[in-house]
Backbone as a ProteinNet text record, in pm:
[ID]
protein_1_A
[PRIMARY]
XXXXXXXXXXXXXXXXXXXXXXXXXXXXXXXXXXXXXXXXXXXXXXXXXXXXXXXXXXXXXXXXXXXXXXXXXXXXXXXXXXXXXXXXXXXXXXXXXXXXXXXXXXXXXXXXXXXXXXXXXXXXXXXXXXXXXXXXXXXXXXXXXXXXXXXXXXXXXXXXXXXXXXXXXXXXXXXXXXXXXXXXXXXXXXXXXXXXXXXXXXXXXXXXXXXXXXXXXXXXXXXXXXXXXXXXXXXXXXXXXXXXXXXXXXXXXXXXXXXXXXXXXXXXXXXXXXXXXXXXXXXXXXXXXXXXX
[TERTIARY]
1323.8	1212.4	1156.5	1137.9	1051.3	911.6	888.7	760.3	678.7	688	623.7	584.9	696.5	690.9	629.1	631.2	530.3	411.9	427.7	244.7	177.9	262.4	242.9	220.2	284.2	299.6	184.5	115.1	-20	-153.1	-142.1	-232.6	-275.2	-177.2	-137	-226	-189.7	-214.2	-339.5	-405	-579.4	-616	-586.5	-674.2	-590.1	-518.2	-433.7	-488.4	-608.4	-705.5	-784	-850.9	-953.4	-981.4	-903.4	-910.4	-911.6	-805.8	-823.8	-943.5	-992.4	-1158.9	-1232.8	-1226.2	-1317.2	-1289.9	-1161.5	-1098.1	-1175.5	-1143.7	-1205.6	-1366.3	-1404.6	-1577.8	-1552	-1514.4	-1524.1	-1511.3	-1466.9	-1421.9	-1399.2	-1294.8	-1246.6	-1084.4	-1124.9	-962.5	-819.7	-791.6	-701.8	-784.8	-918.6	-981.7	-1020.6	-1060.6	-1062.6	-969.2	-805.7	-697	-714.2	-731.2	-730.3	-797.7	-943.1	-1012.9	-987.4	-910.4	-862.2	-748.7	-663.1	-583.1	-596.8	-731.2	-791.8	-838.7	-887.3	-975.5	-872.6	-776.7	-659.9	-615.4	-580	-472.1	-562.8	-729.4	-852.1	-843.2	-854.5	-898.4	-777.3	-624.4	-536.8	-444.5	-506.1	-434.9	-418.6	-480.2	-471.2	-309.6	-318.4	-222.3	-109.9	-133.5	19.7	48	-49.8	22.3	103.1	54	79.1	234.1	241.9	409.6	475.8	437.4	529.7	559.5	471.7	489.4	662.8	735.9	845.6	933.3	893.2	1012.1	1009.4	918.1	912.8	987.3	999.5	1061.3	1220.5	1260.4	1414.5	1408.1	1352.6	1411	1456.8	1605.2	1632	1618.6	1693.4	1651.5	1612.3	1738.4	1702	1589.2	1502.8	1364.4	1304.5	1299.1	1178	1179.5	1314.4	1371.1	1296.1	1303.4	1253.6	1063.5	1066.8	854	852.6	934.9	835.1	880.1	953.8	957.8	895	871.3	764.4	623.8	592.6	441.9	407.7	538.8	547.4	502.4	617.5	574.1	432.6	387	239.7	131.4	180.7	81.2	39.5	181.7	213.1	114.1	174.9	99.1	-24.8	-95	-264.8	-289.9	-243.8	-324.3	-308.5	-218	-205	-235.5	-292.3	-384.2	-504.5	-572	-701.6	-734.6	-640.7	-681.2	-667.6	-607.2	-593.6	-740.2	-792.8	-904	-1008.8	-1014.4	-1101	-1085.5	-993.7	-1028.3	-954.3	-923	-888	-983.1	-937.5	-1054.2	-875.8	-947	-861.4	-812.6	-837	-772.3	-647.6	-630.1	-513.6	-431.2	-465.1	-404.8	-349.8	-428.5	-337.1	-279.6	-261.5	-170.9	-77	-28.8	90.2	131.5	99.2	124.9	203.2	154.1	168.2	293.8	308.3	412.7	536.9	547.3	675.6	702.5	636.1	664.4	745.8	749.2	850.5	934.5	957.6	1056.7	1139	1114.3	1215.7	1252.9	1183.9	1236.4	1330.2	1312.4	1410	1527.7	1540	1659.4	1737.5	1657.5	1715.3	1801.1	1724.3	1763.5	1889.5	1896.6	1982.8	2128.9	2104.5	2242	2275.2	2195.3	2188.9	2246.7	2171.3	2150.9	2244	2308.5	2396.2	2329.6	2204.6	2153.3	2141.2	2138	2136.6	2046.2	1999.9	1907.9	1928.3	1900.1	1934.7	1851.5	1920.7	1873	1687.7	1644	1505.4	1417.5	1485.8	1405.1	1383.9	1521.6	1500.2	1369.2	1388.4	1314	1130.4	1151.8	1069.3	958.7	1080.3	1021	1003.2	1058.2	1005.1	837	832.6	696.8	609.3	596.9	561.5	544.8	596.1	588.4	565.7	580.9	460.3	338.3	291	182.1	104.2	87.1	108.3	51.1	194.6	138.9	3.5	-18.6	-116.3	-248.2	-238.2	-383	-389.3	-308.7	-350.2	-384	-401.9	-480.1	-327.2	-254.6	-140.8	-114.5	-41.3	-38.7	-110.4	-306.6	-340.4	-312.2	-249.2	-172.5	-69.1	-38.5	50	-33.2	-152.9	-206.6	-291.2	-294.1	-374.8	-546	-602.4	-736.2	-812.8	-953.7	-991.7	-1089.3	-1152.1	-1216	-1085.3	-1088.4	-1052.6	-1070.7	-1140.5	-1168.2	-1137.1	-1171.1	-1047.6	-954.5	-942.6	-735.6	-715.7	-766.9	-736.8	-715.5	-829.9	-862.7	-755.3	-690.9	-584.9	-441.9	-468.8	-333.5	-332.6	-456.1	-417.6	-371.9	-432.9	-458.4	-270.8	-223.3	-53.5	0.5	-45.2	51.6	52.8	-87.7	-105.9	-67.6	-61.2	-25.7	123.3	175.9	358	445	339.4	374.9	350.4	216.4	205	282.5	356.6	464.7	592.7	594.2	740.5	736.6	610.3	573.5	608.1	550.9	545.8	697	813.7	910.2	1009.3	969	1043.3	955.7	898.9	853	855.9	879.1	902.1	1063.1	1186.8	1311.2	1282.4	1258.1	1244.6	1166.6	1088.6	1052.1	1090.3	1158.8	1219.6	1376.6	1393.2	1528.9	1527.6	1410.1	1337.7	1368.6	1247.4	1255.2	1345.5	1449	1548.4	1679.8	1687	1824.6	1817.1	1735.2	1704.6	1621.5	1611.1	1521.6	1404.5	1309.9	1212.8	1079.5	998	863.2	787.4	751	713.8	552.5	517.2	345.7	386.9	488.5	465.1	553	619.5	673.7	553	411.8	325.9	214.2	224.5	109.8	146.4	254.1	342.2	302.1	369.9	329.4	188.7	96.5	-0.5	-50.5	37.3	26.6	106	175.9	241.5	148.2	72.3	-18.4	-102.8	-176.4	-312.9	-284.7	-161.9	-69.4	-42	-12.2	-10.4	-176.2	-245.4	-390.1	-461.8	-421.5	-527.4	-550.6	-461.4	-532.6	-606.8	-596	-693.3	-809.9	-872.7	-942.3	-1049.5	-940.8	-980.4	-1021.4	-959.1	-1028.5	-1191.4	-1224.9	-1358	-1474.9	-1504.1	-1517.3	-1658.1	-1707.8	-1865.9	-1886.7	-1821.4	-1806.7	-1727.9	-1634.5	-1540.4	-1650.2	-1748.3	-1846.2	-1952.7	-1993.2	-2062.7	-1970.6	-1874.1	-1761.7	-1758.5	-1723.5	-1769.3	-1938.4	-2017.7	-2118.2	-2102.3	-2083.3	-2120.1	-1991.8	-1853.5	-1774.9	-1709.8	-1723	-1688.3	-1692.6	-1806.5	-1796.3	-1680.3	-1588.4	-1507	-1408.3	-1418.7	-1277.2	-1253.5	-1358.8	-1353.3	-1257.5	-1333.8	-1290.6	-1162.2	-1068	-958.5	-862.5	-914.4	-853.2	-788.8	-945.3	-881	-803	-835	-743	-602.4	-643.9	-490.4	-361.4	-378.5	-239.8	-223.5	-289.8	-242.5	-185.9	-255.7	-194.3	-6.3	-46.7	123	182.4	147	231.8	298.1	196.1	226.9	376.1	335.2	449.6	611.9	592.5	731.4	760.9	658.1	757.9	795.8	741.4	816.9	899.5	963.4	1075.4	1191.3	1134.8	1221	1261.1	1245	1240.6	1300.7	1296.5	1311.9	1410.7	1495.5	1501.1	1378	1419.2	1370	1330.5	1428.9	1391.5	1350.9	1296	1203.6	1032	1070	952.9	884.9	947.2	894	789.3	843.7	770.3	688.6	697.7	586.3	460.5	498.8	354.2	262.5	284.3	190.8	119.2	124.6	4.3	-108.9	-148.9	-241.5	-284	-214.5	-292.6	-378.3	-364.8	-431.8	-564.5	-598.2	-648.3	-780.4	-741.4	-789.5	-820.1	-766.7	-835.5	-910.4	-928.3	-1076.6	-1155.2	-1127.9	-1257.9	-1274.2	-1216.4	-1237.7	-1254	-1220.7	-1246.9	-1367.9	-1399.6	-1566.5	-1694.5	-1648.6	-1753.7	-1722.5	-1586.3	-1630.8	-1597.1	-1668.1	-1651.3	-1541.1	-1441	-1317	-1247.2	-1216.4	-1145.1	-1136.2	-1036.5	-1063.8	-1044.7	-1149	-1133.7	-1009.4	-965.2	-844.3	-756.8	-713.9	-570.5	-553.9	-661.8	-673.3	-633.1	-684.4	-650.6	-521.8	-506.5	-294.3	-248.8	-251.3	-176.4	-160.8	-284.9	-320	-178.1	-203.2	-111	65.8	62.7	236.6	266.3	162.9	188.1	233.2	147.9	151.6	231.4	341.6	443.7	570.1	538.7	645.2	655.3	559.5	630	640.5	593.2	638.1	788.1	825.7	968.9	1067.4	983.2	1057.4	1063.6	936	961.5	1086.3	1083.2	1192.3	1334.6	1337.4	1480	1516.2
-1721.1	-1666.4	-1775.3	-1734.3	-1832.5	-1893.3	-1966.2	-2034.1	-1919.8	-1868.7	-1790.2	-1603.4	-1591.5	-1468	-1496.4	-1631.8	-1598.6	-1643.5	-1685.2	-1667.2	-1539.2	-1451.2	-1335.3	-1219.9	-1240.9	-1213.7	-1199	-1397.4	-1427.7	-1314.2	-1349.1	-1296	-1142.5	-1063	-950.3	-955.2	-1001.1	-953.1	-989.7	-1057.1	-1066.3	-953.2	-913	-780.5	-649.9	-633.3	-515.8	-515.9	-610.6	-634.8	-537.7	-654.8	-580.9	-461.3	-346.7	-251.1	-131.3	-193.2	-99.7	-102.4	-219.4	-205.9	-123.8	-107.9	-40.3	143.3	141.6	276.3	342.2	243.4	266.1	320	252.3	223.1	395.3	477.2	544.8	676.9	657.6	755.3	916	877.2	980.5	1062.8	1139.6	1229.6	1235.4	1386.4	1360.6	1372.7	1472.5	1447.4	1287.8	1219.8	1076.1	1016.5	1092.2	972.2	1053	1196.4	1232.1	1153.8	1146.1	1088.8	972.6	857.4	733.1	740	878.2	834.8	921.1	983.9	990.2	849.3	785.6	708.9	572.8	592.6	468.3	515.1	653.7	674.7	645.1	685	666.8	543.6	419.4	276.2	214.6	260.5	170.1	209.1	352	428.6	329.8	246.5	152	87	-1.7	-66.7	47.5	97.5	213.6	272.9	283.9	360.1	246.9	147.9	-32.4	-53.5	1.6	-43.1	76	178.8	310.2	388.6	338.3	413.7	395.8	224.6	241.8	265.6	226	231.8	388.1	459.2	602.4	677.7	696.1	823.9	786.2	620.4	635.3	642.2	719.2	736.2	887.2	844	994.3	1059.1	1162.1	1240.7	1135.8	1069.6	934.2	875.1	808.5	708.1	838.3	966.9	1010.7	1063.9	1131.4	1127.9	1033.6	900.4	796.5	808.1	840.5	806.7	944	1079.1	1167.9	1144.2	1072.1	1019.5	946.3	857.4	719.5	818.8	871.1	962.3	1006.5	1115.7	1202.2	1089	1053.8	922.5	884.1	806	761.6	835.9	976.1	1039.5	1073.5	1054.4	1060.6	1011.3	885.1	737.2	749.1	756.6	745.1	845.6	970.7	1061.7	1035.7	1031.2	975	880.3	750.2	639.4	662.2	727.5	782.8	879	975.6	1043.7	985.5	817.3	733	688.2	655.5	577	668.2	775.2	879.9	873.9	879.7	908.2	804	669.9	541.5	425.5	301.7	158.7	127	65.4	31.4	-123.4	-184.8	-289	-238.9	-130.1	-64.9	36.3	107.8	174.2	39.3	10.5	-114.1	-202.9	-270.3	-335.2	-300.3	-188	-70	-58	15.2	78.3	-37.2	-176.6	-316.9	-400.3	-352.5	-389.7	-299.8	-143.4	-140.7	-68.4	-89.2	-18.5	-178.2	-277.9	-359.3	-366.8	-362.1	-426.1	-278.4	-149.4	-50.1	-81.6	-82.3	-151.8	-258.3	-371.1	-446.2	-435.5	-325.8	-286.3	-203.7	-86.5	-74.7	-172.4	-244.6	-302.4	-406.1	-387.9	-498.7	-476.7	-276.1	-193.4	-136.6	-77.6	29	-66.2	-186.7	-225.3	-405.6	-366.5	-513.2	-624.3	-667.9	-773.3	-876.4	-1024	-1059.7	-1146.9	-1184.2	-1244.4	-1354.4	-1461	-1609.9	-1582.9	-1646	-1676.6	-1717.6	-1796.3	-1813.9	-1709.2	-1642.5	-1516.8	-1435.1	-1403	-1302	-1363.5	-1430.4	-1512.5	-1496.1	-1523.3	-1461.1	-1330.4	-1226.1	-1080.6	-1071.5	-1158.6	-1112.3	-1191.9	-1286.7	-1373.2	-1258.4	-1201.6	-1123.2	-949.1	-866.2	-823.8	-832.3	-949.7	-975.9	-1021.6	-1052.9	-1111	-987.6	-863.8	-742.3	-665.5	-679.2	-592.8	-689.3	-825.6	-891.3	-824.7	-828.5	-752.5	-645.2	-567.1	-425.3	-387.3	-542.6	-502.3	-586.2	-628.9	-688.6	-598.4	-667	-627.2	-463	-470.9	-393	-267.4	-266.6	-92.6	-51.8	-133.2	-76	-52.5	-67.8	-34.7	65.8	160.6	276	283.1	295.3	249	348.1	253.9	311.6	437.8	417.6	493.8	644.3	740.8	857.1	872	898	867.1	749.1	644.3	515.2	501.8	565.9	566.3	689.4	783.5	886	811.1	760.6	683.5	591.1	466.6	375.4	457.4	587.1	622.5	726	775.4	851.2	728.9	591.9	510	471.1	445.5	434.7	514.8	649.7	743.3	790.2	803	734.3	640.9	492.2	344.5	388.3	422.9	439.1	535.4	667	732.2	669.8	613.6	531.7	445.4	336.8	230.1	332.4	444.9	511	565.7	559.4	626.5	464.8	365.4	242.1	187	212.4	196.3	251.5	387	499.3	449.4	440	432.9	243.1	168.7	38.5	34.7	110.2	91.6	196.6	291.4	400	313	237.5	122	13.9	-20.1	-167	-135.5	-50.1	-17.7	-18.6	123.2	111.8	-34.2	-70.6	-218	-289.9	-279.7	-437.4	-360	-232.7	-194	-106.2	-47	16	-37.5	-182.5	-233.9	-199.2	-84.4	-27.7	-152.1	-96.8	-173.7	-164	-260.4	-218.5	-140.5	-195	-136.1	3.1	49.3	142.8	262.6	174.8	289.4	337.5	211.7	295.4	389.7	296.6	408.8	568.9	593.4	749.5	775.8	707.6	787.7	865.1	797.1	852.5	1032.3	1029.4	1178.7	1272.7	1213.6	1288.2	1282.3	1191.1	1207.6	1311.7	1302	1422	1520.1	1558.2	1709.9	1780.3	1699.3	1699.6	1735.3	1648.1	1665.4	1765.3	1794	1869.2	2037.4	2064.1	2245.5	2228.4	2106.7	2077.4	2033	1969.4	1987.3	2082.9	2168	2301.2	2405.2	2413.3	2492.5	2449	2393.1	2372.8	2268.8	2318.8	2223.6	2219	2293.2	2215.5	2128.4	2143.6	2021.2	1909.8	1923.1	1813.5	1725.2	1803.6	1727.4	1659	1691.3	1594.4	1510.5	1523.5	1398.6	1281.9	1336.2	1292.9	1153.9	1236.7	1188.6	1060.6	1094.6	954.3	889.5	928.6	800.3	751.5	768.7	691.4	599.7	518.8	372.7	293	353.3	312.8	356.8	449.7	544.8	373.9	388.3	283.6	186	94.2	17.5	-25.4	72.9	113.3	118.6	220.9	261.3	110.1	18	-57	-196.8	-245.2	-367.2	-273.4	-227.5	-160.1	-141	-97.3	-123.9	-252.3	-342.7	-494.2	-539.6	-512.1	-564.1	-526.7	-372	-370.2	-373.1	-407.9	-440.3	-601.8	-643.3	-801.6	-801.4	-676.9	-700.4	-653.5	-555.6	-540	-625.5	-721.5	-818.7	-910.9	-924.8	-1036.6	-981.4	-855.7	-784.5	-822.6	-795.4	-868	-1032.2	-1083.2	-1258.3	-1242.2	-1189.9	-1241.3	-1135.9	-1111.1	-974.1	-932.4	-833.7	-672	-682.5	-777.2	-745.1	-899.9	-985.2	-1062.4	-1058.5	-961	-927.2	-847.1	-773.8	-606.7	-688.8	-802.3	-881.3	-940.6	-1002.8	-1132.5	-1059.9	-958.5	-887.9	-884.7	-887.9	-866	-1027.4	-1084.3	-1159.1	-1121.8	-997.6	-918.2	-882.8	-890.4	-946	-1038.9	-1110.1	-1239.9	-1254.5	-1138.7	-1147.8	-1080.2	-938.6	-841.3	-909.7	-955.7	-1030.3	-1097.6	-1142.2	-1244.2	-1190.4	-1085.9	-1072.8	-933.5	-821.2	-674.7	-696.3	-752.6	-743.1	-785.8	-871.3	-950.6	-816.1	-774.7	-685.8	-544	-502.5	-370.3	-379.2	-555.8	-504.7	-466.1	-429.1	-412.4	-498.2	-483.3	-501.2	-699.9	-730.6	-875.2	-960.7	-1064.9	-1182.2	-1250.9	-1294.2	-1406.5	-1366.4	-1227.4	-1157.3	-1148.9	-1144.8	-1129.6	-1299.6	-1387.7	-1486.7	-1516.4	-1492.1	-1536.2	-1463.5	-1301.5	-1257.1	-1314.5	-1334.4	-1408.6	-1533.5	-1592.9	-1749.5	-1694.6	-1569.4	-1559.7	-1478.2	-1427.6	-1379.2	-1477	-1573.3	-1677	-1769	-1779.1	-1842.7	-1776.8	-1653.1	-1521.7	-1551.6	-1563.5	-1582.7	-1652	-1779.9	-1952.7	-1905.8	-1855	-1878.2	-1763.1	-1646.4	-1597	-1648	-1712.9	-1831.5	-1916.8	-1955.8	-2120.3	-2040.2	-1910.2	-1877.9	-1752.2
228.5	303.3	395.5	542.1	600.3	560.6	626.8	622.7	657.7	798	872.6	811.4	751.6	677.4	563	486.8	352.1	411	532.7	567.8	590.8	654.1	694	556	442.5	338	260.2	268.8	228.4	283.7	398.4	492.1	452.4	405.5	425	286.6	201.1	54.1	49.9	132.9	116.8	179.1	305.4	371.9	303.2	235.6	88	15.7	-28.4	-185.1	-150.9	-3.1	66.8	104.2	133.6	182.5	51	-31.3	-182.7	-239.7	-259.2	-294	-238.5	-83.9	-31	-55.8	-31.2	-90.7	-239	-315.5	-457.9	-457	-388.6	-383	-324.4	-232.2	-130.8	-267.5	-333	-467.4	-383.4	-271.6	-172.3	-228.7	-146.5	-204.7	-83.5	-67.3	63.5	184.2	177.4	279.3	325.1	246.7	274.8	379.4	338.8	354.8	471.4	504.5	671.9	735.3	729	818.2	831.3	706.9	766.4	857.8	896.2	951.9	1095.5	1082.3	1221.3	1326.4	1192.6	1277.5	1299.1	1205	1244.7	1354.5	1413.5	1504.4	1611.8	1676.5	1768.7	1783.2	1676.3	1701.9	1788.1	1729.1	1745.6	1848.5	1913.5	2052.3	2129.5	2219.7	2308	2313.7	2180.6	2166.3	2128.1	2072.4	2021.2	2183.1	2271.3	2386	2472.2	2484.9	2563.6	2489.8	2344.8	2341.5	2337.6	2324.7	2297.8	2421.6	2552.5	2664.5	2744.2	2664.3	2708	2627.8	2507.5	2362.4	2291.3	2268.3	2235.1	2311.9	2449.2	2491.9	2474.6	2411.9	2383.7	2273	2165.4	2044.6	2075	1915.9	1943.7	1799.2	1734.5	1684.3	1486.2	1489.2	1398.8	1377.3	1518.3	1493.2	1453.5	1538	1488.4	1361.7	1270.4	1140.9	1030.5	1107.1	1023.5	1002.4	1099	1124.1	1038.9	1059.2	1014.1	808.1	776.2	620	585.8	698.6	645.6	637.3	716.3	733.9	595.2	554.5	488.8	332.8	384.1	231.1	198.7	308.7	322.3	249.8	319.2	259	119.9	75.2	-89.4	-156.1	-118.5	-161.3	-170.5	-58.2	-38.1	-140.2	-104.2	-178.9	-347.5	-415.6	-516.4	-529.9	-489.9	-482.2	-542.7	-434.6	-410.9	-559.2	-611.7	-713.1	-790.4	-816	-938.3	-975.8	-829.6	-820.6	-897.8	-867.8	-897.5	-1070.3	-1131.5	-1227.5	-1374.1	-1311.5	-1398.9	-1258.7	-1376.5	-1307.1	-1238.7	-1127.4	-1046.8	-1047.1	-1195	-1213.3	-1322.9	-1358	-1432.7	-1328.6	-1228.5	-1120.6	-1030.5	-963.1	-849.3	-906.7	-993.5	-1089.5	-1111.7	-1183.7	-1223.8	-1044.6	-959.2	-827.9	-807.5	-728.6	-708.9	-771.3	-895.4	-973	-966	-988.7	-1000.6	-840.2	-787.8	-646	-566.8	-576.5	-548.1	-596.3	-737.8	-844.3	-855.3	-796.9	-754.3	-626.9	-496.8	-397.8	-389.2	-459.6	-450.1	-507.3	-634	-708	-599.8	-497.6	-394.1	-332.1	-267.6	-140	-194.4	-355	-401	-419.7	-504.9	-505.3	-411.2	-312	-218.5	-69.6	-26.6	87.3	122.8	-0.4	11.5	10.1	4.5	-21.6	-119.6	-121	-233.9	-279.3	-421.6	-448.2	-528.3	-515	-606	-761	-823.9	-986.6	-1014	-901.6	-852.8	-832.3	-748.2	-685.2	-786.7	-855	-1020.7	-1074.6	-1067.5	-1175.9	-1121.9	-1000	-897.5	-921.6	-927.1	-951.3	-1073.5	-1158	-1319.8	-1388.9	-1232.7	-1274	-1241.5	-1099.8	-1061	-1172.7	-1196.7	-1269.1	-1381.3	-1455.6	-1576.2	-1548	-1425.3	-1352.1	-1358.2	-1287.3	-1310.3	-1434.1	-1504.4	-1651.3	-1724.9	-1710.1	-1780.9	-1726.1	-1584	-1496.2	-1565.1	-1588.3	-1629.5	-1748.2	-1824.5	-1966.4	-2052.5	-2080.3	-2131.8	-2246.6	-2326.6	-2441.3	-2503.2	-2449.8	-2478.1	-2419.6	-2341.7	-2298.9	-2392.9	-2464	-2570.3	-2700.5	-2681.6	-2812.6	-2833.2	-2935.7	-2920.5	-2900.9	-2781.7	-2801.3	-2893.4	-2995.9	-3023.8	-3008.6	-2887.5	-2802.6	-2721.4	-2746.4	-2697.7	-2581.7	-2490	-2372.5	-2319.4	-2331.3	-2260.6	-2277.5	-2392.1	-2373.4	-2333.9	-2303.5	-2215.4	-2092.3	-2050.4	-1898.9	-1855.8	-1974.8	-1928.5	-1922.5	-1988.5	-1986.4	-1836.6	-1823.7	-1663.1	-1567.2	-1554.1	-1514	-1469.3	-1665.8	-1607.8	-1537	-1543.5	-1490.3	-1312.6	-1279.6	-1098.6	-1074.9	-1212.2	-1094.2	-1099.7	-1202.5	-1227.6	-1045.1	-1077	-954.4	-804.5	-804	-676.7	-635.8	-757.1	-749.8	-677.9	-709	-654.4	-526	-470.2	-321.5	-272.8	-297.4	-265.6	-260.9	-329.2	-352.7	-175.1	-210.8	-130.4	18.6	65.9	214.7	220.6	146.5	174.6	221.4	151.5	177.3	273.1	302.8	460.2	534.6	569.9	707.1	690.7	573.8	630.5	663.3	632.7	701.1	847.8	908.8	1069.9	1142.7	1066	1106.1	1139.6	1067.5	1036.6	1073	1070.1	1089	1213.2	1212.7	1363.4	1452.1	1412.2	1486.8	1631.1	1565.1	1596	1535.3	1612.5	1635.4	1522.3	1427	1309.9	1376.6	1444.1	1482.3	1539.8	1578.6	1606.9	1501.7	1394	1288	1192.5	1215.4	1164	1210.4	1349.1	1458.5	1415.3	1475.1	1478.1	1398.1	1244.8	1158.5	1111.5	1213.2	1189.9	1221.9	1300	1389.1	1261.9	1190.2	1081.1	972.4	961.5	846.4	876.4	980.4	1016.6	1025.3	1074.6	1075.1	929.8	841	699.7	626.6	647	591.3	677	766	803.7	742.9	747	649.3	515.4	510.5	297.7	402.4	517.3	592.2	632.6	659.7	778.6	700.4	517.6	428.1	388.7	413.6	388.7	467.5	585.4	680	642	596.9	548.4	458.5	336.7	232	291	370.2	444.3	559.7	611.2	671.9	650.5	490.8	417.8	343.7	296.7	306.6	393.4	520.8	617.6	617.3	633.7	622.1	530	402.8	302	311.6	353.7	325.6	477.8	579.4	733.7	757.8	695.7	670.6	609.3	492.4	445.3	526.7	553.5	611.9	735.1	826.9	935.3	893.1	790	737.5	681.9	591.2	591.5	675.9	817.4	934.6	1055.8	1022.5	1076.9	1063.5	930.8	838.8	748.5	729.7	670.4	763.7	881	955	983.4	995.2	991.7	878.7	759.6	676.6	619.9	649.2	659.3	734.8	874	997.8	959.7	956.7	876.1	828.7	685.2	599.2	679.9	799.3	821.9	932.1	996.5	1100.4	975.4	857	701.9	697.6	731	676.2	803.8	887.2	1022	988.6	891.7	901.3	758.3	643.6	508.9	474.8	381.9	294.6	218.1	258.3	160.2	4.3	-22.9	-189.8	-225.5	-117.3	-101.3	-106.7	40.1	61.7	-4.1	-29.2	-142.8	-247.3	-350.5	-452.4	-406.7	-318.9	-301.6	-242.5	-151.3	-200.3	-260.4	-398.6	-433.4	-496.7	-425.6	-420.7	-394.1	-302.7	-302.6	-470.7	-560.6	-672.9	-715.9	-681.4	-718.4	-635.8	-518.1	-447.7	-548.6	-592.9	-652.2	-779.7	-868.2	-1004.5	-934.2	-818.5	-809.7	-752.4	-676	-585.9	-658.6	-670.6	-704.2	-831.4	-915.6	-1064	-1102.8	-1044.9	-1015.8	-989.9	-827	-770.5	-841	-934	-1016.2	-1136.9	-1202.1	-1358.6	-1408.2	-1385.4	-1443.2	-1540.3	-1633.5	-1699.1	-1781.8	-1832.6	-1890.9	-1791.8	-1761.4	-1669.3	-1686.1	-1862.7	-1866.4	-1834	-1883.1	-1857.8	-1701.4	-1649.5	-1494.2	-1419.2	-1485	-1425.8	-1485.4	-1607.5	-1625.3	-1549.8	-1523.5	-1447.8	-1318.3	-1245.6	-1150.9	-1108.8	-1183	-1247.3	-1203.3	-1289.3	-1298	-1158.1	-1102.6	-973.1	-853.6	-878.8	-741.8	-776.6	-919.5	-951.6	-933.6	-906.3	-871.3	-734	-683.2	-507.3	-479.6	-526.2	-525.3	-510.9	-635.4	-640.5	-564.3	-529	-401.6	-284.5	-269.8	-112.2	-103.3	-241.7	-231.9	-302.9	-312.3	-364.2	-265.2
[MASK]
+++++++++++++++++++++++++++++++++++++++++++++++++++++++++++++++++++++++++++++++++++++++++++++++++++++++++++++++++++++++++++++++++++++++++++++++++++++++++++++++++++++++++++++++++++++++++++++++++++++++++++++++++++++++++++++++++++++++++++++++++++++++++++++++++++++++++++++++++++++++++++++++++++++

């Protein structure tokens, strides 16, 4: 991995903390993820029209094949995100999501995409993924809680982060392929996709436009917020994908862990501080060793 891509990598996984927190706080649904991807497609028109006015009208039936899967995907994701948030702590949802949504990606990109990975790097994704399961409570997810309701709660908790990791999986190998093999514009495999997201959300919208407008009302602030650090942060990740492999990049991601045990676990109470800082520990020893392998 370059220098330059695990900077880009870094970068990425601080404003990826950032933006899930705010998501969380927003305790939004799919109407949520519409209006973020209203207000992503409004903020970031400028620039999406400045590169797509010459590179869009030569795609052919392929690029746009690709944007309307990545969309389709996206939307997966968020929305199943968002209903994790709603109803588990989001230091047991983004943990799980974070974790096996690379460590399937890279099994991709490893059988599927001919790529290969040094004894380091393994070693890499397995720091990383136990980095991971420690955030999400260690050990104690395997144990029956005594409380009925929190182990109701950690176990909805596995089962959104498990599914989110597989949306995360599936639209990471569908745009880094874009990227790196069809070498399309990563900013603009996600602009587009935006027009596929709102097309998608909009009739769960349009059924209830008065409750959707006090939605509106209390969460726009976040939506904003979201709308406009979130395509950077994964734009980031696919010019890393242009510079590194795939089943590089997919792991080291989530250093955006380490971001979240310090700052989100702090501002929502979540879950055990230590397990948060070992995980912390085996995360940023996980991409140590995807950088240098």
């Amino acid at each position: 991995m370059t220098p330059t891509a695990f900077a880009l990598i870094i970068l990425a996984g601080l404003i990826h903390a950032g933006w899930n927190i705010a998501a969380k706080k927003a305790g939004g649904d799919a109407r949520f993820a519409f209006f973020t991807s209203v207000l992503m497609m409004l903020f970031w028109a400028p620039l999406g029209w400045y590169l797509g006015r010459d590179a869009v009208p030569l795609w052919s039936a392929v690029e746009w094949g690709f944007v309307a899967a990545s969309g389709l995907l996206h939307v997966g994701y968020f929305v199943i995100l968002l209903r994790g948030y709603r109803v588990a702590d989001l230091t047991v949802v983004y943990p799980l999501a974070r974790g096996s949504g690379p460590l399937l990606s890279s099994l991709v990109a490893i059988t599927l995409l001919g790529e290969q990975i040094s004894a380091l790097g393994a070693l890499g994704i397995v720091g990383v993924v136990g980095g991971v399961f420690l955030i999400a409570g260690g050990p104690g997810l395997l144990r029956v809680a005594h409380d009925p309701a929190a182990r109701q709660r950690v176990h909805k908790g596995i089962a959104y982060g498990l599914l989110t990791g597989a949306f995360i999986a599936s639209y990471t190998v569908v745009d880094g392929y874009a990227v790196k093999f069809l070498l399309m514009s990563p900013i603009l495999v996600d602009y587009m996709g935006n027009f596929v997201r709102v097309a998608l959300l909009a009739p769960v919208v349009l059924r209830d436009l008065p409750t959707a407008g006090m939605l509106w009302l209390a969460q726009w602030r976040f939506a904003l917020l979201v709308a406009v650090v979130s395509p950077v942060a994964y734009v980031l990740v696919l010019y890393a994908m242009q510079q590194a492999p795939l089943s590089h990049v997919a792991p080291a991601r989530e250093v955006s862990m380490l971001f979240a045990a310090l700052i989100g676990g702090h501002l929502l109470g979540e879950g055990d501080r230590l397990a948060r800082i070992l995980g912390a520990v085996c995360i940023a020893a996980g991409v140590t060793a995807l950088a240098l392998g």
